[in-house]
Short mmCIF file of C-alpha atoms and ligand atoms in Angstrom, two decimals:
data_model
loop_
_atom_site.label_atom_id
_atom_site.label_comp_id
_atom_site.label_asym_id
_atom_site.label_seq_id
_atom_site.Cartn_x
_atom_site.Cartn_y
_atom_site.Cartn_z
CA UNK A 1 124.61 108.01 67.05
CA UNK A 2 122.50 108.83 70.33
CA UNK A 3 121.71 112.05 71.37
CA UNK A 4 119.86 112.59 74.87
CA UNK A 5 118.57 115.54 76.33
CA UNK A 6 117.16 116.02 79.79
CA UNK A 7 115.85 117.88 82.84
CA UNK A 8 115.53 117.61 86.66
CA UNK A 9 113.78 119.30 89.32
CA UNK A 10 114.11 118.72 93.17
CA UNK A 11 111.98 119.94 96.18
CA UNK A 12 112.07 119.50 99.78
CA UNK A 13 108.35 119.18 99.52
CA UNK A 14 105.75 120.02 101.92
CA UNK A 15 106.58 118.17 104.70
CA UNK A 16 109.90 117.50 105.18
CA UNK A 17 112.99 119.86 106.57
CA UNK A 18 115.63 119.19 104.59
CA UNK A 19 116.16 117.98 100.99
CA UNK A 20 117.49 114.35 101.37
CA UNK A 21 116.63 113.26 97.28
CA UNK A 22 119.38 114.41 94.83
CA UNK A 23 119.48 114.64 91.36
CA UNK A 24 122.30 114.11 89.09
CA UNK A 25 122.05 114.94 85.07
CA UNK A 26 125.20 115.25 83.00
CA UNK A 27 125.36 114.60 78.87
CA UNK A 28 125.52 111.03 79.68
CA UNK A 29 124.91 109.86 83.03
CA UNK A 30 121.32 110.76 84.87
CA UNK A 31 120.79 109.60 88.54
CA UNK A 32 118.38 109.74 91.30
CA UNK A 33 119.56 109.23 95.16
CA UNK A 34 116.82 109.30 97.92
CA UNK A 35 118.92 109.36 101.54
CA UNK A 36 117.96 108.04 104.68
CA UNK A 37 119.28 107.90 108.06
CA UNK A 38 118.42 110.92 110.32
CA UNK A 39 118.61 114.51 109.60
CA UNK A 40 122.23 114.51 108.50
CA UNK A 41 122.94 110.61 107.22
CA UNK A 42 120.07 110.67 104.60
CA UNK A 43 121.60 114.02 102.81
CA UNK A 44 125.30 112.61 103.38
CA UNK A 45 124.20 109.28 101.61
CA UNK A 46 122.47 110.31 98.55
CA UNK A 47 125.51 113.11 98.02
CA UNK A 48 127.77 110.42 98.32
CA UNK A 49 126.29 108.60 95.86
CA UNK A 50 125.92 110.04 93.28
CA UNK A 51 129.20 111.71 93.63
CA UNK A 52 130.94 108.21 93.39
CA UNK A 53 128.82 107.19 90.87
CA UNK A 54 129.66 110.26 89.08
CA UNK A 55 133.51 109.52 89.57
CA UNK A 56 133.53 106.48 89.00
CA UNK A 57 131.64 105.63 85.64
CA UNK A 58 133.60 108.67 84.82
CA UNK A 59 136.80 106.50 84.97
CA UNK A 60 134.65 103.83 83.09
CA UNK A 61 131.59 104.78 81.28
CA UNK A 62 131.07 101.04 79.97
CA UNK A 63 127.87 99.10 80.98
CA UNK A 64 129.60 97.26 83.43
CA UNK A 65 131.77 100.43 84.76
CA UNK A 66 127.98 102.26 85.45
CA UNK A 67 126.95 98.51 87.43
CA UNK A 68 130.29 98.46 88.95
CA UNK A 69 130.12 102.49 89.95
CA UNK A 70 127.17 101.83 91.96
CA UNK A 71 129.17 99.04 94.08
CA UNK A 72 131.59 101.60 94.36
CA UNK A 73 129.34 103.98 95.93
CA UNK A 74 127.74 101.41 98.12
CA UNK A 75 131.28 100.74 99.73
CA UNK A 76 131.93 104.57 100.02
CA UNK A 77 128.55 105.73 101.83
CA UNK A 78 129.32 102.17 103.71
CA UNK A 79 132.70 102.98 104.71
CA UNK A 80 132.03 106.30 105.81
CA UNK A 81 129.13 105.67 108.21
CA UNK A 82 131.61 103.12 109.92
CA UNK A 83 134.08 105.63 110.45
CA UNK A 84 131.24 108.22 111.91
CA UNK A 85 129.09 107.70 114.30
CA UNK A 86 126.62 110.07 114.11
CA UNK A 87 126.12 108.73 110.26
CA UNK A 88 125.84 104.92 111.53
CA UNK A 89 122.74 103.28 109.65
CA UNK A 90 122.42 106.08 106.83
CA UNK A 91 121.50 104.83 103.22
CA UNK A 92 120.04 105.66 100.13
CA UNK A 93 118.62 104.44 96.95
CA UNK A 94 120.22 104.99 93.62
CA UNK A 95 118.87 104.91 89.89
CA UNK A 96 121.07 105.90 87.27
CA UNK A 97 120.56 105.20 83.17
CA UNK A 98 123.63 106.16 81.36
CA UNK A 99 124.62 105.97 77.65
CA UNK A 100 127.25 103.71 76.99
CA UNK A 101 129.13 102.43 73.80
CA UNK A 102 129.48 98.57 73.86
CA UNK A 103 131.58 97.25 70.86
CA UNK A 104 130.42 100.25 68.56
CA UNK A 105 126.73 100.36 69.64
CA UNK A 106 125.09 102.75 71.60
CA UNK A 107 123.31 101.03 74.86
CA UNK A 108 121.57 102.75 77.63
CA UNK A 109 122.53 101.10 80.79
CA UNK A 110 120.20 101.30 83.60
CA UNK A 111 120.78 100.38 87.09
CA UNK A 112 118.66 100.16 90.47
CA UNK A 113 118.51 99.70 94.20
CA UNK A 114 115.65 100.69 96.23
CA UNK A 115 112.43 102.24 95.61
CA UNK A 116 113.18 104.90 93.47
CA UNK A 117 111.96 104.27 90.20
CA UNK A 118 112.66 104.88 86.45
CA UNK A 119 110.15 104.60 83.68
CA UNK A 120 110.17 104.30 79.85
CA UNK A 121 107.62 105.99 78.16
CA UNK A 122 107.39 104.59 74.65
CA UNK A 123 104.68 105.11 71.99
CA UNK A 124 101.90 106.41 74.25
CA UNK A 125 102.99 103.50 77.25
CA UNK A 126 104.84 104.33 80.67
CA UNK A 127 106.23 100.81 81.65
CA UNK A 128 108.18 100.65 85.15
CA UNK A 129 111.41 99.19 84.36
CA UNK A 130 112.69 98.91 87.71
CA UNK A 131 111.50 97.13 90.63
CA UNK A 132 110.80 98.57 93.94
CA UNK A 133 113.07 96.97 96.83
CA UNK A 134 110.48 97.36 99.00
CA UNK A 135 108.50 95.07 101.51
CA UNK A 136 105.13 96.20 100.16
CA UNK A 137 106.79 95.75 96.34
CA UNK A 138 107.65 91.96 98.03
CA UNK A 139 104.28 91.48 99.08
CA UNK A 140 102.72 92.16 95.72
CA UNK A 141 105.28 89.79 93.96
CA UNK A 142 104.48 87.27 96.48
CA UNK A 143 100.64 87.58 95.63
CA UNK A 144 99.67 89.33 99.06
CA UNK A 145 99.04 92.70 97.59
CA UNK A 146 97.64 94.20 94.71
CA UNK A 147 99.50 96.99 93.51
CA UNK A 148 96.67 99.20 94.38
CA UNK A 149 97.13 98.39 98.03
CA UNK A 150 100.76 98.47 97.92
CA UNK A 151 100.49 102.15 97.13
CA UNK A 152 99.01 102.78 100.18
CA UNK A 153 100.49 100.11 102.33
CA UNK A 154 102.11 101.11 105.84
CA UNK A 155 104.94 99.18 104.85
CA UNK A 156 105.43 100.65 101.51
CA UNK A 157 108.90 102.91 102.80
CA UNK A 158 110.19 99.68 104.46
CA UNK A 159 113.45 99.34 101.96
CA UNK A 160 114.85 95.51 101.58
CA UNK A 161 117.83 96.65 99.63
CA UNK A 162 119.38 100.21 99.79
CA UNK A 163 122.89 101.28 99.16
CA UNK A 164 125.24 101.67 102.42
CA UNK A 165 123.65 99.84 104.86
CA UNK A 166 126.20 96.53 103.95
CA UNK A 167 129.53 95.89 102.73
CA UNK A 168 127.98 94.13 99.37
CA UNK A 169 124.94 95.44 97.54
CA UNK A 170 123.20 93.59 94.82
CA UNK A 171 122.64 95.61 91.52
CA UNK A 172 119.38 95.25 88.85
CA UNK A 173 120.77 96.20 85.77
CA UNK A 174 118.92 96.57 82.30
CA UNK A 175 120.52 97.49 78.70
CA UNK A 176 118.15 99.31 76.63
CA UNK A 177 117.91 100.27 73.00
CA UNK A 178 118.18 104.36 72.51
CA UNK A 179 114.88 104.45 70.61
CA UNK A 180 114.23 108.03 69.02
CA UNK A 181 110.97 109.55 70.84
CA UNK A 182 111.24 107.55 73.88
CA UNK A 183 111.52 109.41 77.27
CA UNK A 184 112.80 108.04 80.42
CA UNK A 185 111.77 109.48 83.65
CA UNK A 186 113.53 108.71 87.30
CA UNK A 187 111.90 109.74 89.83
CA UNK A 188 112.27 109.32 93.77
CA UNK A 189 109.44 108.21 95.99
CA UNK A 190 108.11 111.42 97.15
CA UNK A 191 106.91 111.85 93.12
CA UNK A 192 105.44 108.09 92.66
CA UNK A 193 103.76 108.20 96.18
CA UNK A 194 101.93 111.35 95.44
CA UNK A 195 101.35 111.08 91.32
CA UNK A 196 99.70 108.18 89.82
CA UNK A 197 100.39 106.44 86.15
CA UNK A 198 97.86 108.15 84.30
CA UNK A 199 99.21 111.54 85.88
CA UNK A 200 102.73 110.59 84.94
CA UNK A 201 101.58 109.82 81.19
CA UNK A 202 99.16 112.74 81.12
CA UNK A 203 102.75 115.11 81.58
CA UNK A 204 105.18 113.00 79.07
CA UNK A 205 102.49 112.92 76.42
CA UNK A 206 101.85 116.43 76.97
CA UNK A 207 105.00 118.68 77.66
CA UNK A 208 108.01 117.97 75.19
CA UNK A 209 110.56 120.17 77.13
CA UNK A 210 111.96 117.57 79.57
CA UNK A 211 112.88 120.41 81.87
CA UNK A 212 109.41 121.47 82.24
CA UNK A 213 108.23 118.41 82.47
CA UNK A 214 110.25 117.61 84.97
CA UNK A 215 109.39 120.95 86.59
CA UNK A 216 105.84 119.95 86.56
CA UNK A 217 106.18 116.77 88.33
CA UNK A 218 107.24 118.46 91.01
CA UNK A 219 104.66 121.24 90.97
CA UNK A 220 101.98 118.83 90.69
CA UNK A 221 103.82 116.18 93.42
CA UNK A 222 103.48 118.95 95.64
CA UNK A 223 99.95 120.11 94.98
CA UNK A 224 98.95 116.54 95.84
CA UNK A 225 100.49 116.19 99.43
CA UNK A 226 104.08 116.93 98.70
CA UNK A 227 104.59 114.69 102.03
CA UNK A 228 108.05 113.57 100.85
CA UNK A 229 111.27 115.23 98.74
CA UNK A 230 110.39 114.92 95.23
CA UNK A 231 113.03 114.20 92.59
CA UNK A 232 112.15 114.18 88.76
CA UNK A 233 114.77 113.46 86.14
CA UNK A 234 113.42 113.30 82.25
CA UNK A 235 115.86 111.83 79.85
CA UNK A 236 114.80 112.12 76.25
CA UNK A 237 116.23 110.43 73.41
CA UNK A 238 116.24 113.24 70.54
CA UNK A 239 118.01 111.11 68.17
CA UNK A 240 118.33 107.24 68.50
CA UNK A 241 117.54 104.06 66.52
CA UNK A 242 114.23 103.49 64.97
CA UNK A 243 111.36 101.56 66.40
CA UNK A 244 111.19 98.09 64.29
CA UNK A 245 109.56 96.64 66.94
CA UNK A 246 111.85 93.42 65.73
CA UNK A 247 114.09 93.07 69.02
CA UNK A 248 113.51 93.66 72.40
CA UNK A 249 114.21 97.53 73.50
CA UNK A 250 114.58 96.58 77.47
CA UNK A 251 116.61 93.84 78.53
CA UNK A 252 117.10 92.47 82.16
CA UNK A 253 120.68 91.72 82.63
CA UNK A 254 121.17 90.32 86.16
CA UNK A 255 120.33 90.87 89.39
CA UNK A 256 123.98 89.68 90.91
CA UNK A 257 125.50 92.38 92.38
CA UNK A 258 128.74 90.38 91.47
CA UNK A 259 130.01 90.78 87.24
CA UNK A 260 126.12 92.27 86.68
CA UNK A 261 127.21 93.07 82.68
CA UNK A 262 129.27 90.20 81.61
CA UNK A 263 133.03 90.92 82.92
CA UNK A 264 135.10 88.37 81.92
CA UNK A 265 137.39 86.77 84.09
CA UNK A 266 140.67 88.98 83.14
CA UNK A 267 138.58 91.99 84.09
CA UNK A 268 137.58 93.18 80.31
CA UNK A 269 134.67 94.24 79.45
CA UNK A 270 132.64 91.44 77.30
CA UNK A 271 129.67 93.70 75.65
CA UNK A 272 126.44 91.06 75.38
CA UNK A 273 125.48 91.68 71.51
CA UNK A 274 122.58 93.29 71.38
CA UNK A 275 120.57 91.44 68.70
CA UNK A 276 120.24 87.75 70.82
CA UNK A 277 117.17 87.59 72.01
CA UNK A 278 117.74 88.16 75.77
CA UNK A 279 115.62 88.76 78.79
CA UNK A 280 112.82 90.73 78.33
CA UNK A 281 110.63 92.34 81.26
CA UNK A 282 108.46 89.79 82.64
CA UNK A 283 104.93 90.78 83.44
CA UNK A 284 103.62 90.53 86.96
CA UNK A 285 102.63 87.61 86.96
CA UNK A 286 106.12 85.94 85.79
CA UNK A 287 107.39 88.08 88.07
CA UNK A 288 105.24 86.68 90.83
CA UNK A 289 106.07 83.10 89.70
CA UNK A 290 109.50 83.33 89.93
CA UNK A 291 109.66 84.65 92.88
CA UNK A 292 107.43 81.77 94.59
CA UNK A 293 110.64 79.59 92.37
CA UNK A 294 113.43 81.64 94.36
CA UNK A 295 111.81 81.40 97.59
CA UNK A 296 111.06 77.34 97.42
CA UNK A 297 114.39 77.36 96.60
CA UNK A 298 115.92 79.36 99.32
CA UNK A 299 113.33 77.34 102.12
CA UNK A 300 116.29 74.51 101.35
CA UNK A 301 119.33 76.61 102.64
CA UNK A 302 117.67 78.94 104.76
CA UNK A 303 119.82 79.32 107.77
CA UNK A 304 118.45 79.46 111.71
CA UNK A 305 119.10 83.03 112.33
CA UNK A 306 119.27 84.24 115.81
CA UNK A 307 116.20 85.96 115.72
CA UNK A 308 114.27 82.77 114.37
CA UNK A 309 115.89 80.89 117.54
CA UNK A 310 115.66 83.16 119.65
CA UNK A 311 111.65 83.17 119.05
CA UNK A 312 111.73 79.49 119.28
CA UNK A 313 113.33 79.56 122.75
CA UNK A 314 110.83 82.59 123.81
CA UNK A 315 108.22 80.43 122.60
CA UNK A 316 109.01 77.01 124.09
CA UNK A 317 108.90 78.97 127.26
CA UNK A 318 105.83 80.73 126.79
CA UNK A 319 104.14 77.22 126.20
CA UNK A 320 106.09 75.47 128.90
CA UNK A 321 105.28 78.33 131.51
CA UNK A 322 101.52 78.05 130.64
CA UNK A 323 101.35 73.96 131.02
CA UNK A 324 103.23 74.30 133.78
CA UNK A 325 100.80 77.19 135.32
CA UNK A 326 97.74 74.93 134.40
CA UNK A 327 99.20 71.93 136.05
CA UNK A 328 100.00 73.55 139.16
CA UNK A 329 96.51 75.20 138.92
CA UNK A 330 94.81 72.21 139.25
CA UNK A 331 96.77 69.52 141.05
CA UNK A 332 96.62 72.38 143.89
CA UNK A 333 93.43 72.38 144.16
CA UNK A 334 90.88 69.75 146.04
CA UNK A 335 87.04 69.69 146.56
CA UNK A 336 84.84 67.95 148.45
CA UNK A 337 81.74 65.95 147.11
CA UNK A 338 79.20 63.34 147.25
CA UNK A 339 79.89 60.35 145.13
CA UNK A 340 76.69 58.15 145.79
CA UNK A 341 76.01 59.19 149.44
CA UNK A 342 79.42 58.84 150.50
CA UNK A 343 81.41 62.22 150.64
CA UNK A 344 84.95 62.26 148.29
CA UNK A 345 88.13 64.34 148.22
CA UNK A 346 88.71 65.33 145.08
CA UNK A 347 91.89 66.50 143.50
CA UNK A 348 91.41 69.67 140.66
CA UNK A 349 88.81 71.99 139.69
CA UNK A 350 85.22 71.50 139.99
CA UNK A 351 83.70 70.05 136.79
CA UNK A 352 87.42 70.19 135.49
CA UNK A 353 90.02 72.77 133.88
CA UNK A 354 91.30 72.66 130.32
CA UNK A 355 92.69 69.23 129.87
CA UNK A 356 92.63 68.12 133.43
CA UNK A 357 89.73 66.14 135.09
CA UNK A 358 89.66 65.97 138.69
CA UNK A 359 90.55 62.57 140.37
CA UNK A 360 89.53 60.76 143.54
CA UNK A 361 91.89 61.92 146.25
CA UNK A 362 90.33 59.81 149.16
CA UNK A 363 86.86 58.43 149.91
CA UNK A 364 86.27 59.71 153.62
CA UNK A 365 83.50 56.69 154.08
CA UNK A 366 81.61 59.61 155.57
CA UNK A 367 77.94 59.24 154.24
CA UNK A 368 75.16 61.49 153.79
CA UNK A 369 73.81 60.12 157.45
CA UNK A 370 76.77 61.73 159.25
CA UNK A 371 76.30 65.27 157.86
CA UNK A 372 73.56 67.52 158.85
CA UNK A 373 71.03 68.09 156.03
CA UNK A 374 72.00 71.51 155.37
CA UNK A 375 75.25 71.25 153.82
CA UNK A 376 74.22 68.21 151.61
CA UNK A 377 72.94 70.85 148.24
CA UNK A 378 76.62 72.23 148.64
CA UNK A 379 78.04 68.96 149.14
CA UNK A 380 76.00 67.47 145.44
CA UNK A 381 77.41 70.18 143.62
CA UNK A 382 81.44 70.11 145.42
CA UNK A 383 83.26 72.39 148.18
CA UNK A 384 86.41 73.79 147.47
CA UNK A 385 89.19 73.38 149.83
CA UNK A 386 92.67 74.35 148.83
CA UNK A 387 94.98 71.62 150.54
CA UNK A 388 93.62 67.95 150.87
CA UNK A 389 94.57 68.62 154.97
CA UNK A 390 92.34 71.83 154.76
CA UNK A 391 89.14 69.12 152.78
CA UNK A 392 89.97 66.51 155.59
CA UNK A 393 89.71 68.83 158.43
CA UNK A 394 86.19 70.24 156.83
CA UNK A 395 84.78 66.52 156.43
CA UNK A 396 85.76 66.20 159.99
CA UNK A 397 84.07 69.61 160.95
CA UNK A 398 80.31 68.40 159.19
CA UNK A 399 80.61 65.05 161.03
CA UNK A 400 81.77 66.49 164.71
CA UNK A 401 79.02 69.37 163.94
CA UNK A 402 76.45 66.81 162.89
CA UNK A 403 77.46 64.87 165.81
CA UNK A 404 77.21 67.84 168.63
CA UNK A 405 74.13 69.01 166.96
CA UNK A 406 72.46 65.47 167.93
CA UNK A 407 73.83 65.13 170.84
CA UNK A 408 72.26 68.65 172.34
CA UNK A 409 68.83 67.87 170.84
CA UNK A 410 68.90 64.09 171.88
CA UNK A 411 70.35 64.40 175.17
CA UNK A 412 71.94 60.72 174.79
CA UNK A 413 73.72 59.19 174.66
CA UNK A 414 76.16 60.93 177.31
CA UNK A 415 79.01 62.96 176.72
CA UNK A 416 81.44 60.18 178.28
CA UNK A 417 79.85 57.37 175.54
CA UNK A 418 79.92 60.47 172.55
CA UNK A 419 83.45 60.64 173.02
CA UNK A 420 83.96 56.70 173.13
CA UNK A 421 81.94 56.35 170.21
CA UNK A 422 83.79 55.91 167.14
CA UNK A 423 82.96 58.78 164.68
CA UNK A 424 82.45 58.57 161.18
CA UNK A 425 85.03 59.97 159.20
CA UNK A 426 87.82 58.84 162.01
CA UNK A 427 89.96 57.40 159.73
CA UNK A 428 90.55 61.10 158.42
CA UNK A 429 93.93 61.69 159.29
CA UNK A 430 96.70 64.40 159.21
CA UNK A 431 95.54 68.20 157.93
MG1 MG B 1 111.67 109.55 99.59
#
């Protein structure tokens, strides 16, 4: 024989317009729904909820019947934000612990999706039972966070699972022992973001009334930023089995959203007997290891999605426009320079560009003779020319310069034998 007793308080908080969180607390079934999805969508979605959840565990209040309500009420807020428009996209996270009887036993069963949390506070210690669906929650599992850092992280309201937003939803489900003196407290985000641990435990070891308890969370949620709703729901367990310590009180069951308490095929009910040892909480750092387990796992099958190709293509072109630029870069551009005392057309940059090194065009057989003195410190360290035609026609301008510069200060030979002479640099043909 289990008897509960509980309280809830909700508050639109400090911040916010509307009240999107909802609380649900009957003799046997306590929930907490946090909606998203625009002004109207994130109150739709958490009503929803918990109003299907409420229905349906009604029609079966088994273990199984609370796991399979909250499919239920994933199809329903699903379904109706196909059908509307203006509710496309709206979700919400759900955490319910219900008493159930499975074969003659009284079980709590606990479900979760999302980031709103419920805690067991047992002999002095709040554990988190459930785990936050969260990106930051993912980066902490996955070693990149510490918990401290998660609390604050910008990606900490980033959901990976929430209930709506798909046809199928995946459901964590525990079975817990009804131990007398333990309290249970669900809570949305807007409490957890703005209370820590020791400000949680400092309230259930302090206030028995789980009403006013649950009152105070929200009072003090609010004193500390109130930036979010806040949802508190305290379940105490008034009378329940005794502590013996002997068997695990929190069990995971399964994290498949498919048969999450052991229906059997036929579509009975098959209760799990209580007394096997079964799955206890792992610690974070279990946690964190079997994680890095799933995820080696899932490299194997991991399909190309389109946004993975699609950043391959975007990326192959990136690279292949840049290599592209750099080759046209430099196999458009020519210089002019002494090699020895002979004066080269070279093809690319200066001194070279990235990967390319400029190569000999043409030697001109143009020496330093048939250039006036003056452009030879330019010439040692190159002249840029932008076509080869445009570095011929500049060779040919020093030697014809060079050449009517002697010729005026000379006098001789004539102008008739200048012409007939053959010029260095001659064999510099085209432009
Ligand atoms: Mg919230």
């Amino acid at each position: 024989m289990t008897v509960l007793r509980s309280g809830s308080a909700s508050d639109v908080g400090l911040v916010r317009s509307s009240n999107q969180d909802l609380a649900l607390e009957t003799s046997s079934l306590f929930a907490v729904a946090d909606g998203m999805g625009g002004h109207a969508g994130g109150e739709v979605a958490s009503r929803l909820a918990i109003e299907e959840l409420s229905a349906a565990f009604g029609r079966q209040p088994t273990g199984s019947g609370l796991a399979e309500a909250v499919t239920s009420a994933n199809a329903v807020v699903w379904e109706h934000s196909q059908d509307n428009a203006d509710l496309r996209g709206m979700g919400t996270t759900l955490t319910a612990v219900a008493l159930v009887d499975e074969g003659g036993r009284d079980v709590l069963a606990l479900v979760n999706v999302g980031d709103s949390r419920s805690y067991r506070y047992h002999d002095g210690e709040l554990t988190q039972i459930t785990n936050d669906h969260s990106l930051a929650e993912e980066m902490v599992l996955n070693g990149e966070l510490t918990p401290a850092e998660a609390a604050f992280h910008p990606h900490r309201h980033i959901l990976t699972r929430a209930l709506g937003v798909s046809p199928d939803v995946k459901v964590d489900v525990w079975r817990i022992r009804p131990v007398r003196g333990d309290r249970f407290l669900l809570s949305s985000d807007g409490l957890t973001n703005e209370l820590g641990t020791n400000q949680l435990i400092e309230v259930l070891s302090t206030v028995t009334d789980p009403q006013a308890a649950a009152e105070l969370f929200v009072r003090a949620a609010r004193t500390h930023g109130g930036s979010d709703n806040i949802t508190a729901v305290v379940v105490d367990v008034i009378v329940g089995e005794e502590d013996t310590g002997s068997v695990p009180a929190v069990m995971a069951v399964s994290s498949e959203f498919v048969d999450p308490t052991g229906m059997a095929p036929d579509g009975v009910a098959e209760p799990l007997p209580l007394s096997v040892p079964e799955i206890r909480i792992p610690d974070r750092r279990e946690r964190r290891k079997a994680k890095r387990r799933e995820r080696r796992r899932d490299r194997g099958r991991r399909l190309i999605t389109f946004r993975t190709l699609l950043f391959v293509i975007l990326f192959v072109a990136i690279v292949g426009a840049g290599y592209f630029s750099v080759r046209w870069y430099n196999t458009n551009s020519y210089f002019v320079k002494l090699n020895g005392n002979e004066l080269v057309i070279y093809q690319g940059r200066i001194g070279g560009f990235l990967w390319y090194h400029p190569v000999e065009a043409q030697r001109t057989g143009v020496t330093t003779a048939d250039v006036g003195p003056t452009y030879l410190p330019a010439l040692q360290s190159g002249v840029e020319e932008s076509t080869i035609g445009n570095a011929r026609t500049y060779v040919k301008n020093l030697v014809s310069d060079h050449l009517s510069t002697h010729t005026t200060t000379s006098t001789l030979p004539p102008a008739s034998s200048a012409t007939t002479t053959t010029a260095p640099g001659a064999g510099l043909g085209g432009t």
